[in-house]
PDB file of N, CA and C in Angstrom:
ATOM      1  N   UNK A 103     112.346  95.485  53.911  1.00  0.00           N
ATOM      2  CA  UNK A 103     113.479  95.190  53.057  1.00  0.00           C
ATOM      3  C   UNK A 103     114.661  96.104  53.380  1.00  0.00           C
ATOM      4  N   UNK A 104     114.293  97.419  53.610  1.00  0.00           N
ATOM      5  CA  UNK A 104     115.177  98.455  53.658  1.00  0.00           C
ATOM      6  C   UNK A 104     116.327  97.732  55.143  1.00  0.00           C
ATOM      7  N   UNK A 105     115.375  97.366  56.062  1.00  0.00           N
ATOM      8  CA  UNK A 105     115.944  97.184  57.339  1.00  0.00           C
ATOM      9  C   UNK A 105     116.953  95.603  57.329  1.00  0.00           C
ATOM     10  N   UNK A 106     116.527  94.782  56.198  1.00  0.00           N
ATOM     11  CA  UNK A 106     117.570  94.063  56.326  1.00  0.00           C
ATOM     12  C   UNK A 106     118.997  94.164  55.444  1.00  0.00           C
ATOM     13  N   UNK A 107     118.411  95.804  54.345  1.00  0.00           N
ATOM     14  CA  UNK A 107     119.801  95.925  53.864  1.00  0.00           C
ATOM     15  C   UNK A 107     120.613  96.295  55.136  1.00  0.00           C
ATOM     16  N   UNK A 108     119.984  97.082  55.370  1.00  0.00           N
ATOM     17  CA  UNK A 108     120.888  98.064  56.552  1.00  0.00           C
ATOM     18  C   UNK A 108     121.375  97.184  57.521  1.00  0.00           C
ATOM     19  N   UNK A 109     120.838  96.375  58.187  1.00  0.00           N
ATOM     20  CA  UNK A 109     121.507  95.156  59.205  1.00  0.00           C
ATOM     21  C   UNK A 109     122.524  94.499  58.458  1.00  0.00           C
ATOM     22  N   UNK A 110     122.722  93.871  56.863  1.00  0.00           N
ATOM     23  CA  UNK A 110     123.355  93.210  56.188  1.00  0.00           C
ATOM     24  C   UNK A 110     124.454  94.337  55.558  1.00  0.00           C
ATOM     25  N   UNK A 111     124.506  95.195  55.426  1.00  0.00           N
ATOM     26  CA  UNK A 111     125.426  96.615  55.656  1.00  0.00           C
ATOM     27  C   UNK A 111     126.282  96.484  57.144  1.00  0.00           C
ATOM     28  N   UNK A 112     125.839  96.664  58.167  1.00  0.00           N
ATOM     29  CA  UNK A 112     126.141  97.085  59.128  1.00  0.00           C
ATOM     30  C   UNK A 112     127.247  95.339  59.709  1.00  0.00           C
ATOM     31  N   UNK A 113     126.879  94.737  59.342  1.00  0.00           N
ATOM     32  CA  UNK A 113     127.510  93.292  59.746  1.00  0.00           C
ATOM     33  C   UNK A 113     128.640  93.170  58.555  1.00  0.00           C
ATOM     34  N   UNK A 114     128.545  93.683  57.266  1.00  0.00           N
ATOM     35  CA  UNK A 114     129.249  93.631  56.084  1.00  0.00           C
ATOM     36  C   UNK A 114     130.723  94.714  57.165  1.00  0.00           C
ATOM     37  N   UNK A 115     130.438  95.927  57.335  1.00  0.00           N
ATOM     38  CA  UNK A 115     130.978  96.901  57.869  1.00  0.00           C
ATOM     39  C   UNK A 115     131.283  96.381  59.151  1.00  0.00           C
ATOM     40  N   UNK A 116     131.239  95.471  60.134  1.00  0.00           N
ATOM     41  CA  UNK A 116     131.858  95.153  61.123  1.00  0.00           C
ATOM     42  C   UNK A 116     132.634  93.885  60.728  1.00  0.00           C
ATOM     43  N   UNK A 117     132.859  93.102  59.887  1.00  0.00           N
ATOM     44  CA  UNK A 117     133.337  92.633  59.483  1.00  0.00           C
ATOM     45  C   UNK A 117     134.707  92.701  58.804  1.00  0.00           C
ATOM     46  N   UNK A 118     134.556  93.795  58.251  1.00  0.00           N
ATOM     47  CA  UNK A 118     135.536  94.460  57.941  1.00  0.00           C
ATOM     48  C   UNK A 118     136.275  95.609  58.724  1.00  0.00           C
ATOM     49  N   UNK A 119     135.561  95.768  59.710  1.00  0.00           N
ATOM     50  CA  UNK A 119     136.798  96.505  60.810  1.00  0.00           C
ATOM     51  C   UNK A 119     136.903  95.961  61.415  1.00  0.00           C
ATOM     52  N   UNK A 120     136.450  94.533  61.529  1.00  0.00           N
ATOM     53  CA  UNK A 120     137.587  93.458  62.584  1.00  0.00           C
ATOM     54  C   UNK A 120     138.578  93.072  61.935  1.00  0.00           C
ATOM     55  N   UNK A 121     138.437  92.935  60.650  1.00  0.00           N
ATOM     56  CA  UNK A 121     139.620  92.386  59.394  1.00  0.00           C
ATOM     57  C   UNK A 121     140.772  92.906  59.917  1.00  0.00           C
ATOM     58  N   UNK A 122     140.399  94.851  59.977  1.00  0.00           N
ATOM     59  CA  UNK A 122     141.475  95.658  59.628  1.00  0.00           C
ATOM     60  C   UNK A 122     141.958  96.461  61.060  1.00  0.00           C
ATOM     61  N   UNK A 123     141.390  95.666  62.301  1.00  0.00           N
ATOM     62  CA  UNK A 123     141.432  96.322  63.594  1.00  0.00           C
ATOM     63  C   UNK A 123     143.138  96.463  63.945  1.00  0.00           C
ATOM     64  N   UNK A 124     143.852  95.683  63.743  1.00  0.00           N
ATOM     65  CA  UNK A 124     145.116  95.791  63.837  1.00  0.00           C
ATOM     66  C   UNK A 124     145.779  96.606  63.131  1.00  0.00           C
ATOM     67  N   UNK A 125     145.654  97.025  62.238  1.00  0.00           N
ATOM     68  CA  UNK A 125     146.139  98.032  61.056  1.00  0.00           C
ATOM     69  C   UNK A 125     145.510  99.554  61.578  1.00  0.00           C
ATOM     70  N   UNK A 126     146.987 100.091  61.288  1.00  0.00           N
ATOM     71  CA  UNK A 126     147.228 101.173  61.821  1.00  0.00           C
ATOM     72  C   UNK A 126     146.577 102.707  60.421  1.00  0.00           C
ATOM     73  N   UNK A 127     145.952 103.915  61.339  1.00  0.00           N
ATOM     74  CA  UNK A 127     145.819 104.216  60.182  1.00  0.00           C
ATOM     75  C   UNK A 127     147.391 104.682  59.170  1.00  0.00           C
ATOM     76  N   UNK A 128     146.919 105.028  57.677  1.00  0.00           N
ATOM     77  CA  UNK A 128     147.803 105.341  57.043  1.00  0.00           C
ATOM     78  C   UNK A 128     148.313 106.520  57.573  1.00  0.00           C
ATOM     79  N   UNK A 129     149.776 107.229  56.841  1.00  0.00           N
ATOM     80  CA  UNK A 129     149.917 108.629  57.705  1.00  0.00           C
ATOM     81  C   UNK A 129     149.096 109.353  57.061  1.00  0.00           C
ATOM     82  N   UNK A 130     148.818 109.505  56.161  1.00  0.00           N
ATOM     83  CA  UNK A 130     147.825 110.466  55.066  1.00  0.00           C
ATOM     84  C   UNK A 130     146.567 110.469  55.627  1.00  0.00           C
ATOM     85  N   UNK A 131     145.634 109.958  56.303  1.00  0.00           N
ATOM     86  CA  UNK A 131     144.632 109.834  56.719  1.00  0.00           C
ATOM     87  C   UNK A 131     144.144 110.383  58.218  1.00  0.00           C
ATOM     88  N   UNK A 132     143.429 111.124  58.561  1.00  0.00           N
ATOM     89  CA  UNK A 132     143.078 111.772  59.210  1.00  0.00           C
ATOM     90  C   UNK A 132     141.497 111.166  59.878  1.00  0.00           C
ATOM     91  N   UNK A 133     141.116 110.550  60.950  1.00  0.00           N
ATOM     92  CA  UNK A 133     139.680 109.869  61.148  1.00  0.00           C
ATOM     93  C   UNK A 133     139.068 110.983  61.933  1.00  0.00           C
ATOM     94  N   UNK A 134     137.664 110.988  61.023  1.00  0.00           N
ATOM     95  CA  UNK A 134     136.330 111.918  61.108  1.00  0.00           C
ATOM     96  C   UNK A 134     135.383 111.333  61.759  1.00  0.00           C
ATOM     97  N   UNK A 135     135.161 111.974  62.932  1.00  0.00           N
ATOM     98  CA  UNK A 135     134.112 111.665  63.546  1.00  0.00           C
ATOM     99  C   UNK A 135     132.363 112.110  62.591  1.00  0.00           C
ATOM    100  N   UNK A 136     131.592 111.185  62.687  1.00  0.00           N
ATOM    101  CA  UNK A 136     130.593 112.056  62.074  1.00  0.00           C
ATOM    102  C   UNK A 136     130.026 112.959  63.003  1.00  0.00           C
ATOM    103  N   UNK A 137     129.020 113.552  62.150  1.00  0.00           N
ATOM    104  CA  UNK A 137     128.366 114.905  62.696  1.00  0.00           C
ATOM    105  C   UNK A 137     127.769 114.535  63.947  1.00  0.00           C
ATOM    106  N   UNK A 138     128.294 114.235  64.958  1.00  0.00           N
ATOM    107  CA  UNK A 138     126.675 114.246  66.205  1.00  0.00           C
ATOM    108  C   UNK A 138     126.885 115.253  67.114  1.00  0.00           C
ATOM    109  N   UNK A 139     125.328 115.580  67.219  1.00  0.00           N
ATOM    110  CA  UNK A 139     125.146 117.485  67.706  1.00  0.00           C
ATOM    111  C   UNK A 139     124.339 117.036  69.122  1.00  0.00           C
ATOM    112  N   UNK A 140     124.065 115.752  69.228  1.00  0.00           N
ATOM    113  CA  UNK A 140     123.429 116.114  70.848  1.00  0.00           C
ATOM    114  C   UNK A 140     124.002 115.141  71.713  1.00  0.00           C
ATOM    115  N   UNK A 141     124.219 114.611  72.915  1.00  0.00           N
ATOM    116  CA  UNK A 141     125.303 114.089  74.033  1.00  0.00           C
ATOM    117  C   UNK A 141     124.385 113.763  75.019  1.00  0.00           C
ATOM    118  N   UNK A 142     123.717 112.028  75.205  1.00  0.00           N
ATOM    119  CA  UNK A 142     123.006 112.284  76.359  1.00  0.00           C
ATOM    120  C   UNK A 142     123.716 111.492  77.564  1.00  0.00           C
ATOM    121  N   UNK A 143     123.014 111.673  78.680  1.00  0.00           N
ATOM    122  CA  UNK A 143     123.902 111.212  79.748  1.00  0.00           C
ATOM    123  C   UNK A 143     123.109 110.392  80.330  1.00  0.00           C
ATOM    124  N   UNK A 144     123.646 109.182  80.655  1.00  0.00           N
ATOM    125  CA  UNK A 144     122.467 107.780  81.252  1.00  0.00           C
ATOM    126  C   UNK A 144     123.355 106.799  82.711  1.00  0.00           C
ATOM    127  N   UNK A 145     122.896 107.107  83.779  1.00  0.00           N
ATOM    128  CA  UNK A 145     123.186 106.441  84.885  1.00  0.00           C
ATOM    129  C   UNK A 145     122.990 104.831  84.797  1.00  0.00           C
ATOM    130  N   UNK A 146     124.442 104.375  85.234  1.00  0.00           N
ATOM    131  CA  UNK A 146     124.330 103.256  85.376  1.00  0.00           C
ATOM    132  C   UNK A 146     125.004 102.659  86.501  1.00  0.00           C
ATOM    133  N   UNK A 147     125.022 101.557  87.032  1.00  0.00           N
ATOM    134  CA  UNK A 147     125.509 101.008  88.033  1.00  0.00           C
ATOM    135  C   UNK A 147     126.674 100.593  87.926  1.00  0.00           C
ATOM    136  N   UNK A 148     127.449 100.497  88.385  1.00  0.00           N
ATOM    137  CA  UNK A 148     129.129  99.890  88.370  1.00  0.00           C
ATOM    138  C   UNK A 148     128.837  98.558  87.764  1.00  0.00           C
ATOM    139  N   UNK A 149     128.018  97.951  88.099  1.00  0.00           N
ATOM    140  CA  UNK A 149     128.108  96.400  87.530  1.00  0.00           C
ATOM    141  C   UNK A 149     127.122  96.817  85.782  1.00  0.00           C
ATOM    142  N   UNK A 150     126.608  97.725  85.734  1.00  0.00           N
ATOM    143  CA  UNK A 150     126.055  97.382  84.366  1.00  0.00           C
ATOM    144  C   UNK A 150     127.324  97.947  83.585  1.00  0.00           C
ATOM    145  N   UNK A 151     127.891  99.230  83.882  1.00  0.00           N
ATOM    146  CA  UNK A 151     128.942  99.645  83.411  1.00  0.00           C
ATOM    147  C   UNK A 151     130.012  98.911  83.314  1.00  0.00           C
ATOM    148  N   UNK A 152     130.173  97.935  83.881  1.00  0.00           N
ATOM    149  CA  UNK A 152     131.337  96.637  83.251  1.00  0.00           C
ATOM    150  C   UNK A 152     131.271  96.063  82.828  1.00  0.00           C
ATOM    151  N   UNK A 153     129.757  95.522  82.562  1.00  0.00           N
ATOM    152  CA  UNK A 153     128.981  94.871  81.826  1.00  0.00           C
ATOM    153  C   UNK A 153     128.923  95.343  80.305  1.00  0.00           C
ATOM    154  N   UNK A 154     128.574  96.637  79.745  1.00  0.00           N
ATOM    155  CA  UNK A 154     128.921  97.469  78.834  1.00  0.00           C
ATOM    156  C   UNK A 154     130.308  97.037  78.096  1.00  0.00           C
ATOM    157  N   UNK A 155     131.256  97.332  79.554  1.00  0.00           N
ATOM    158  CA  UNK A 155     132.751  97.826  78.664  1.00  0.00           C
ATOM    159  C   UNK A 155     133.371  96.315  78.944  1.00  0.00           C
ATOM    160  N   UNK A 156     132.947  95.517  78.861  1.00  0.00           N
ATOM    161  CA  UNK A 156     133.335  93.961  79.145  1.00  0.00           C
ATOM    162  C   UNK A 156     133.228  93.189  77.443  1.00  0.00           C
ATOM    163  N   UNK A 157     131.621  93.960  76.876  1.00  0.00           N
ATOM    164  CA  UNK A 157     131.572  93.447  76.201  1.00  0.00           C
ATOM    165  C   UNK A 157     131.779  94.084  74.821  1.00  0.00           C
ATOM    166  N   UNK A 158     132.321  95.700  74.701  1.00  0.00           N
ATOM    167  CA  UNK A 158     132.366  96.586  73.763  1.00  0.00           C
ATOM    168  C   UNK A 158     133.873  96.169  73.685  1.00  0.00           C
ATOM    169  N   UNK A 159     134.870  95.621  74.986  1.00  0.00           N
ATOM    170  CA  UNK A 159     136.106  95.108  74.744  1.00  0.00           C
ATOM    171  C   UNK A 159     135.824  93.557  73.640  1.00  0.00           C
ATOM    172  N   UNK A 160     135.205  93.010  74.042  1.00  0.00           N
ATOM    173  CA  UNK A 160     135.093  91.562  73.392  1.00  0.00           C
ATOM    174  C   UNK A 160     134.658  91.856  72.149  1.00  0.00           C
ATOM    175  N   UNK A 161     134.425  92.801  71.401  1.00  0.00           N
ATOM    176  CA  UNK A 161     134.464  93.304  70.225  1.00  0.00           C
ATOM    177  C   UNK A 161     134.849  94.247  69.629  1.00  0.00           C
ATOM    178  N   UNK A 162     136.380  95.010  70.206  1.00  0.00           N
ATOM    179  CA  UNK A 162     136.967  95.654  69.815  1.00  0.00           C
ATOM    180  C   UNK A 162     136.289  96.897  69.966  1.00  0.00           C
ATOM    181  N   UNK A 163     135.494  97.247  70.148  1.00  0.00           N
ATOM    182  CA  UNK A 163     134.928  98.577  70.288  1.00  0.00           C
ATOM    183  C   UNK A 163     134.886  99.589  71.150  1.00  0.00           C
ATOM    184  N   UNK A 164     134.766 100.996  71.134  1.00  0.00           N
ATOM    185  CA  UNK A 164     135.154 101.991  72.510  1.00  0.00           C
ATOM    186  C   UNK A 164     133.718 101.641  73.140  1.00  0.00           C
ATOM    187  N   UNK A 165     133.315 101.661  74.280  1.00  0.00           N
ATOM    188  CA  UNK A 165     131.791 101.626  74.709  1.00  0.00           C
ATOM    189  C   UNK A 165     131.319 102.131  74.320  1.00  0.00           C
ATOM    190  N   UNK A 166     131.276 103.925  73.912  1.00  0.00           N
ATOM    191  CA  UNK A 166     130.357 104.949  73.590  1.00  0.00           C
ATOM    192  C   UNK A 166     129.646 104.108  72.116  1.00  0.00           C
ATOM    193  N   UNK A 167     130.530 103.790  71.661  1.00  0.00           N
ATOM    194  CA  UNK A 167     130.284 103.501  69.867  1.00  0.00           C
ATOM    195  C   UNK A 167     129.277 102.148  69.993  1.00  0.00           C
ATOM    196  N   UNK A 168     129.237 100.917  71.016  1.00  0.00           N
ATOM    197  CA  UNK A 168     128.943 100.212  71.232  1.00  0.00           C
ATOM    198  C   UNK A 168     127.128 100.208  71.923  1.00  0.00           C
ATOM    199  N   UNK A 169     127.485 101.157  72.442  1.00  0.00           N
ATOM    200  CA  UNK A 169     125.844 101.913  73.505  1.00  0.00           C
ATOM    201  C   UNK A 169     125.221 102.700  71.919  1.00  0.00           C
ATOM    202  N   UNK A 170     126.082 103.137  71.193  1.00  0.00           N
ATOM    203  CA  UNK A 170     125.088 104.048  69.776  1.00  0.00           C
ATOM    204  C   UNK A 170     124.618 103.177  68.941  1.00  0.00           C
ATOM    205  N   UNK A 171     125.641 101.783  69.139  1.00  0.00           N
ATOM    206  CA  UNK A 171     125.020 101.146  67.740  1.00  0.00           C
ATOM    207  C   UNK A 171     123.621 100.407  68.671  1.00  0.00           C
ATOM    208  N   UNK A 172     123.615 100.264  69.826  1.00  0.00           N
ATOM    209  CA  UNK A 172     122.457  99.266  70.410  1.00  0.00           C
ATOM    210  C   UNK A 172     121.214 100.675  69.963  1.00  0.00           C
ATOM    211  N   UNK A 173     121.487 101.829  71.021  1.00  0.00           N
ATOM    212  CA  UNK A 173     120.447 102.559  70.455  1.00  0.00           C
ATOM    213  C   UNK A 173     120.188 103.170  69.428  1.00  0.00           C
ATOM    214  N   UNK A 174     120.342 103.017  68.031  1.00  0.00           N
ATOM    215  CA  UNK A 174     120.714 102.979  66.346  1.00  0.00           C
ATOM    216  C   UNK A 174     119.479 101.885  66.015  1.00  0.00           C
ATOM    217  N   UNK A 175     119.885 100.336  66.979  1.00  0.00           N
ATOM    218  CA  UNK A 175     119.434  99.291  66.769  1.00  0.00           C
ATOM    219  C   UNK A 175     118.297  99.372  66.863  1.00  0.00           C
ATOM    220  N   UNK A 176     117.660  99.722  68.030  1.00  0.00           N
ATOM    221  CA  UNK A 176     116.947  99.441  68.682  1.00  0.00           C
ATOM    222  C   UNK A 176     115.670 100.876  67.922  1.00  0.00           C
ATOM    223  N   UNK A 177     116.140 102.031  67.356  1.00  0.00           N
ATOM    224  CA  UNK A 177     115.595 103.037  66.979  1.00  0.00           C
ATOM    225  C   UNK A 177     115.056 102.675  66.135  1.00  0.00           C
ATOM    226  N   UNK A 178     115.606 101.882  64.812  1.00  0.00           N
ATOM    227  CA  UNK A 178     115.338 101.074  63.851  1.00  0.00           C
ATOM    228  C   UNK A 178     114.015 100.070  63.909  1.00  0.00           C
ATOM    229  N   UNK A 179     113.996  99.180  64.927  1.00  0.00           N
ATOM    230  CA  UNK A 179     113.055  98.547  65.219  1.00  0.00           C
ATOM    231  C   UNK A 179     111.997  98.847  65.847  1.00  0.00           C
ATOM    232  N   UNK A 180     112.072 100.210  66.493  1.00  0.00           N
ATOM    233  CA  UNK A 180     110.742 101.206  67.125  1.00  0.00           C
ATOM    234  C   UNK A 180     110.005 101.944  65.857  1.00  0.00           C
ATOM    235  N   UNK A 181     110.939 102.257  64.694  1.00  0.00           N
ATOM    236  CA  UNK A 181     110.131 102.988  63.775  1.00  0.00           C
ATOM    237  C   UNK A 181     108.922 103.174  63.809  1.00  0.00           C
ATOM    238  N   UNK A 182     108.125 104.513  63.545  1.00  0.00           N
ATOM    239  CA  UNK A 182     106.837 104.649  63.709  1.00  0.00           C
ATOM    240  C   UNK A 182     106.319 105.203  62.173  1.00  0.00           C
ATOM    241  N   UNK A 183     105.676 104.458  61.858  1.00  0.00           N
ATOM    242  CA  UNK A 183     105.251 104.839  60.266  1.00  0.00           C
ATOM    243  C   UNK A 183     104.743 105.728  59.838  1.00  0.00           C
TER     244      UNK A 183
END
């Protein structure tokens, strides 16, 4: 149950930053990266790497953010009980 709030969250929340992708932030507002403390590094081929940023473009997204939410995704569905 938990996992289809969180998928139905996460689609609620992309939904709404496609709404608002054109909109600039306010001046008052300042964007926070969250906390992430570790950085890994993963070889890829020129063609998977365009492949990546081909399709993190076709949804508005930077790649990095696009590669976290797959492995987010994918962490989710490995859960070990």
């Amino acid at each position: 149950m938990a996992k289809t709030i969180d998928r139905d969250l996460a689609a609620r929340l992309r939904a709404e930053s496609e709404a608002s992708s054109d909109h600039d932030y306010p001046a008052n507002v300042k964007p926070v990266r969250a906390n992430r403390s570790k950085v890994y590094s993963v070889r890829l081929s020129a063609d998977e790497q365009a492949q990546v940023e081909a399709v993190a473009e076709a949804r508005h997204l930077p790649a990095s953010t696009l590669v976290r939410s797959w492995i987010l995704d994918r962490l989710e569905s490995e859960k070990i009980a």
